[in-house]
Coordinates of N, CA and C in Angstrom, one line a residue:
M1 N 141.9 99.0 128.0 CA 142.4 98.7 129.1 C 143.2 97.5 128.8
D2 N 144.5 97.4 129.4 CA 145.4 96.5 129.4 C 145.0 95.0 130.0
A3 N 145.7 94.2 129.5 CA 145.4 92.7 130.1 C 145.3 92.6 131.7
F4 N 146.5 93.1 132.1 CA 146.5 93.2 133.7 C 145.4 93.8 134.4
K5 N 145.1 94.9 134.0 CA 144.1 95.6 134.4 C 142.7 95.0 134.4
D6 N 142.5 94.3 133.2 CA 141.4 93.5 133.0 C 141.2 92.5 133.9
R7 N 142.4 91.8 134.2 CA 142.4 90.6 135.1 C 142.2 91.0 136.6
L8 N 142.7 92.2 136.9 CA 142.6 92.7 138.2 C 141.2 93.2 138.4
A9 N 140.6 93.8 137.6 CA 139.2 94.0 137.7 C 138.3 92.9 137.7
Q10 N 138.5 91.8 136.9 CA 137.8 90.7 136.9 C 137.9 90.1 138.2
H11 N 139.0 90.0 138.8 CA 139.4 89.2 140.1 C 138.6 90.2 141.3
G12 N 138.6 91.4 141.0 CA 137.8 92.1 142.2 C 136.3 91.8 142.0
R13 N 135.7 91.8 140.8 CA 134.4 91.4 140.6 C 134.0 89.9 141.2
D14 N 135.0 89.0 140.9 CA 135.0 87.6 141.3 C 134.8 87.4 142.7
N15 N 135.4 88.2 143.4 CA 135.5 88.0 144.8 C 134.6 89.1 145.5
A16 N 133.8 89.6 144.9 CA 132.9 90.5 145.5 C 133.3 91.7 146.2
R17 N 134.7 92.1 145.5 CA 135.3 93.2 146.0 C 135.6 94.3 144.8
P18 N 134.6 95.0 144.2 CA 134.5 95.7 143.1 C 135.6 97.0 143.3
A19 N 135.8 97.2 144.6 CA 136.8 98.5 144.8 C 138.1 98.1 144.2
L20 N 138.5 96.7 144.2 CA 140.0 96.5 143.7 C 140.0 96.5 142.4
A21 N 139.2 96.9 141.6 CA 139.2 97.0 140.2 C 140.0 98.3 139.9
H22 N 140.0 99.3 140.6 CA 140.7 100.4 140.6 C 141.5 100.9 141.9
Q23 N 142.1 99.9 142.4 CA 142.6 100.2 143.8 C 143.8 101.1 143.8
C24 N 144.2 101.5 142.9 CA 145.4 102.5 142.9 C 145.0 103.8 142.5
R25 N 143.8 104.1 142.3 CA 143.4 105.5 142.0 C 142.5 106.0 143.1
G26 N 142.7 107.3 143.4 CA 141.6 108.1 144.3 C 140.6 108.8 143.6
R27 N 140.8 108.8 142.2 CA 139.7 109.3 141.4 C 139.9 108.8 140.1
E28 N 138.7 109.0 139.1 CA 138.9 108.4 137.7 C 139.6 109.5 137.1
L29 N 140.1 109.0 135.8 CA 140.9 109.9 134.9 C 140.0 110.9 134.5
E30 N 140.5 112.0 134.3 CA 139.7 112.9 133.5 C 139.8 112.5 131.8
P31 N 138.8 113.0 131.0 CA 139.0 112.6 129.6 C 140.2 112.7 128.8
A32 N 140.8 114.0 129.1 CA 142.0 114.4 128.4 C 143.2 113.5 129.0
E33 N 143.1 112.9 130.3 CA 144.1 112.1 130.8 C 143.8 110.8 130.2
A34 N 142.6 110.2 129.9 CA 142.4 109.0 129.4 C 143.0 108.9 127.9
A35 N 142.7 110.1 127.3 CA 143.0 110.2 125.8 C 144.7 110.1 125.7
L36 N 145.4 110.8 126.6 CA 146.7 110.8 126.6 C 147.4 109.3 126.8
T37 N 146.6 108.5 128.1 CA 147.0 107.4 128.5 C 147.0 106.5 127.2
E38 N 145.6 106.4 126.4 CA 145.6 105.8 125.3 C 146.5 105.9 124.3
A39 N 147.0 107.0 123.9 CA 148.0 107.4 123.0 C 149.3 107.0 123.5
L40 N 149.6 107.1 124.6 CA 151.0 106.6 125.1 C 150.9 105.0 125.3
M41 N 149.9 104.5 125.4 CA 149.9 103.0 125.3 C 150.3 102.4 123.9
Q42 N 149.7 103.1 123.0 CA 149.8 102.8 121.6 C 151.1 103.0 121.0
I43 N 151.8 104.2 121.4 CA 153.0 104.6 121.0 C 154.0 103.6 121.7
Y44 N 153.9 103.4 123.0 CA 155.0 102.4 123.6 C 154.7 101.0 123.0
A45 N 153.4 100.6 122.7 CA 153.2 99.2 122.1 C 154.0 99.3 120.6
A46 N 154.1 100.4 120.0 CA 154.7 100.4 118.5 C 156.2 100.5 118.7
G47 N 156.9 100.4 119.9 CA 158.2 100.1 120.3 C 158.8 101.7 120.3
T48 N 158.0 102.6 120.6 CA 158.8 103.9 120.6 C 158.9 104.2 122.3
H49 N 159.9 104.5 122.8 CA 160.1 104.8 124.0 C 160.7 105.8 124.6
D50 N 161.8 106.3 123.9 CA 162.6 107.7 124.1 C 161.6 108.8 124.2
Y51 N 161.6 109.6 125.3 CA 160.7 110.8 125.4 C 160.9 111.7 124.3
A52 N 161.8 112.0 123.6 CA 161.8 112.8 122.4 C 160.9 112.3 121.4
D53 N 161.2 111.1 121.2 CA 160.2 110.4 120.0 C 158.9 110.2 120.3
V54 N 158.7 110.0 121.7 CA 157.2 110.1 122.1 C 156.5 111.4 121.8
A55 N 157.3 112.3 122.3 CA 156.7 113.8 122.1 C 156.3 113.9 120.6
V56 N 157.2 113.6 119.9 CA 157.1 113.7 118.3 C 155.7 113.0 117.9
A57 N 155.7 111.7 118.4 CA 154.6 111.1 118.2 C 153.3 111.6 118.7
L58 N 153.2 112.1 119.9 CA 152.2 112.9 120.4 C 151.8 114.0 119.6
T59 N 152.7 114.8 119.3 CA 152.5 116.0 118.4 C 151.8 115.6 116.9
K60 N 152.4 114.4 116.5 CA 151.9 114.0 115.1 C 150.3 113.6 115.2
Q61 N 150.1 113.0 116.4 CA 148.6 112.5 116.5 C 147.7 113.6 117.0
G62 N 148.2 114.7 117.3 CA 147.4 115.8 117.7 C 146.7 115.9 119.1
V63 N 147.5 114.9 120.1 CA 147.0 114.8 121.4 C 147.2 116.0 122.1
T64 N 146.0 116.3 122.9 CA 146.0 117.6 123.6 C 146.5 117.2 124.9
A65 N 147.6 118.1 125.5 CA 148.1 117.9 126.7 C 147.1 118.3 127.9
P66 N 146.8 117.2 128.7 CA 145.6 117.5 129.8 C 145.6 118.8 130.6
R67 N 146.9 119.2 131.0 CA 147.0 120.3 132.0 C 147.2 121.7 131.3
S68 N 148.1 121.5 130.1 CA 148.5 122.9 129.6 C 147.5 123.0 128.4
G69 N 146.9 122.1 127.8 CA 146.1 122.2 126.6 C 146.8 122.4 125.3
R70 N 148.3 122.3 125.4 CA 149.0 122.3 124.2 C 149.0 121.1 123.4
T71 N 149.5 121.4 122.1 CA 149.6 120.0 121.3 C 150.9 120.0 120.6
D72 N 151.8 120.9 120.9 CA 153.3 121.0 120.6 C 154.2 120.4 121.5
W73 N 154.1 119.0 121.6 CA 154.6 118.2 122.6 C 156.3 118.3 122.6
S74 N 157.0 118.5 123.6 CA 158.3 118.3 123.8 C 158.8 117.4 124.9
E75 N 160.1 116.9 125.1 CA 160.3 116.1 126.2 C 160.0 116.9 127.5
A76 N 160.3 118.2 127.5 CA 159.9 119.0 128.9 C 158.5 118.9 129.1
L77 N 157.7 119.3 128.0 CA 156.3 119.2 128.2 C 155.8 117.9 128.7
L78 N 156.2 116.8 128.1 CA 155.8 115.5 128.5 C 156.0 115.1 130.0
A79 N 157.4 115.5 130.4 CA 157.7 115.3 131.7 C 156.8 116.1 132.6
Q80 N 156.6 117.4 132.3 CA 155.7 118.2 133.0 C 154.4 117.8 133.3
E81 N 153.8 117.5 132.2 CA 152.4 116.9 132.2 C 152.3 115.7 133.1
L82 N 153.1 114.7 132.9 CA 153.1 113.3 133.6 C 153.3 113.7 135.2
A83 N 154.3 114.5 135.4 CA 154.3 115.0 136.8 C 153.1 115.7 137.4
E84 N 152.6 116.5 136.7 CA 151.4 117.1 137.4 C 150.3 116.1 137.4
I85 N 149.9 115.4 136.4 CA 149.0 114.2 136.6 C 149.2 113.4 137.5
N86 N 150.6 112.9 137.9 CA 150.8 111.8 138.9 C 150.5 112.7 140.4
A87 N 151.0 114.0 140.4 CA 150.7 114.7 141.5 C 149.3 114.8 142.0
S88 N 148.7 115.1 141.0 CA 147.1 115.1 141.2 C 146.4 113.8 141.6
L89 N 146.7 112.8 141.0 CA 146.4 111.4 141.2 C 146.9 111.0 142.8
D90 N 148.1 111.4 143.1 CA 148.5 110.9 144.4 C 147.8 111.8 145.6
A91 N 147.5 113.1 145.2 CA 146.7 113.9 146.0 C 145.4 113.5 146.3
A92 N 144.6 112.9 145.1 CA 143.4 112.3 145.3 C 143.5 111.0 146.1
Y93 N 144.5 110.1 145.9 CA 144.5 108.9 146.7 C 144.7 109.2 148.1
A94 N 145.6 110.1 148.4 CA 145.8 110.5 149.7 C 144.7 110.9 150.4
E95 N 143.8 111.8 149.8 CA 142.4 112.2 150.3 C 141.4 111.2 150.2
H96 N 141.3 110.2 149.4 CA 140.3 109.4 149.2 C 140.3 107.9 149.2
G97 N 141.7 107.5 149.4 CA 142.1 106.2 149.6 C 141.9 105.4 148.1
Y98 N 141.7 104.1 148.2 CA 141.6 103.5 146.9 C 140.2 103.1 146.5
G99 N 139.9 103.0 145.3 CA 138.8 102.4 144.8 C 137.7 103.5 144.3
A100 N 138.4 104.6 143.9 CA 137.5 105.5 143.4 C 136.9 105.2 142.0

């Protein structure tokens, strides 16, 4: 977890409002989504930001796409996977509100 999320979670606990630790999610991330998130954080931290280069890095790392199950990443697949994950998270937020 990154430093901002750590501080937000701690602030929520410190103020007896544990729901604030995950206030922007209507559900927990699925394991494959969490793995993609971790891989993306590492790739971005290494200075890679271009979608084509990110896709190459994901392929080299063997990261499995959460929705399609593919490991042969491309710019189009990365955009599609992120759009589908975001749509799913938005739907969960709309249904459940925050604090999942």
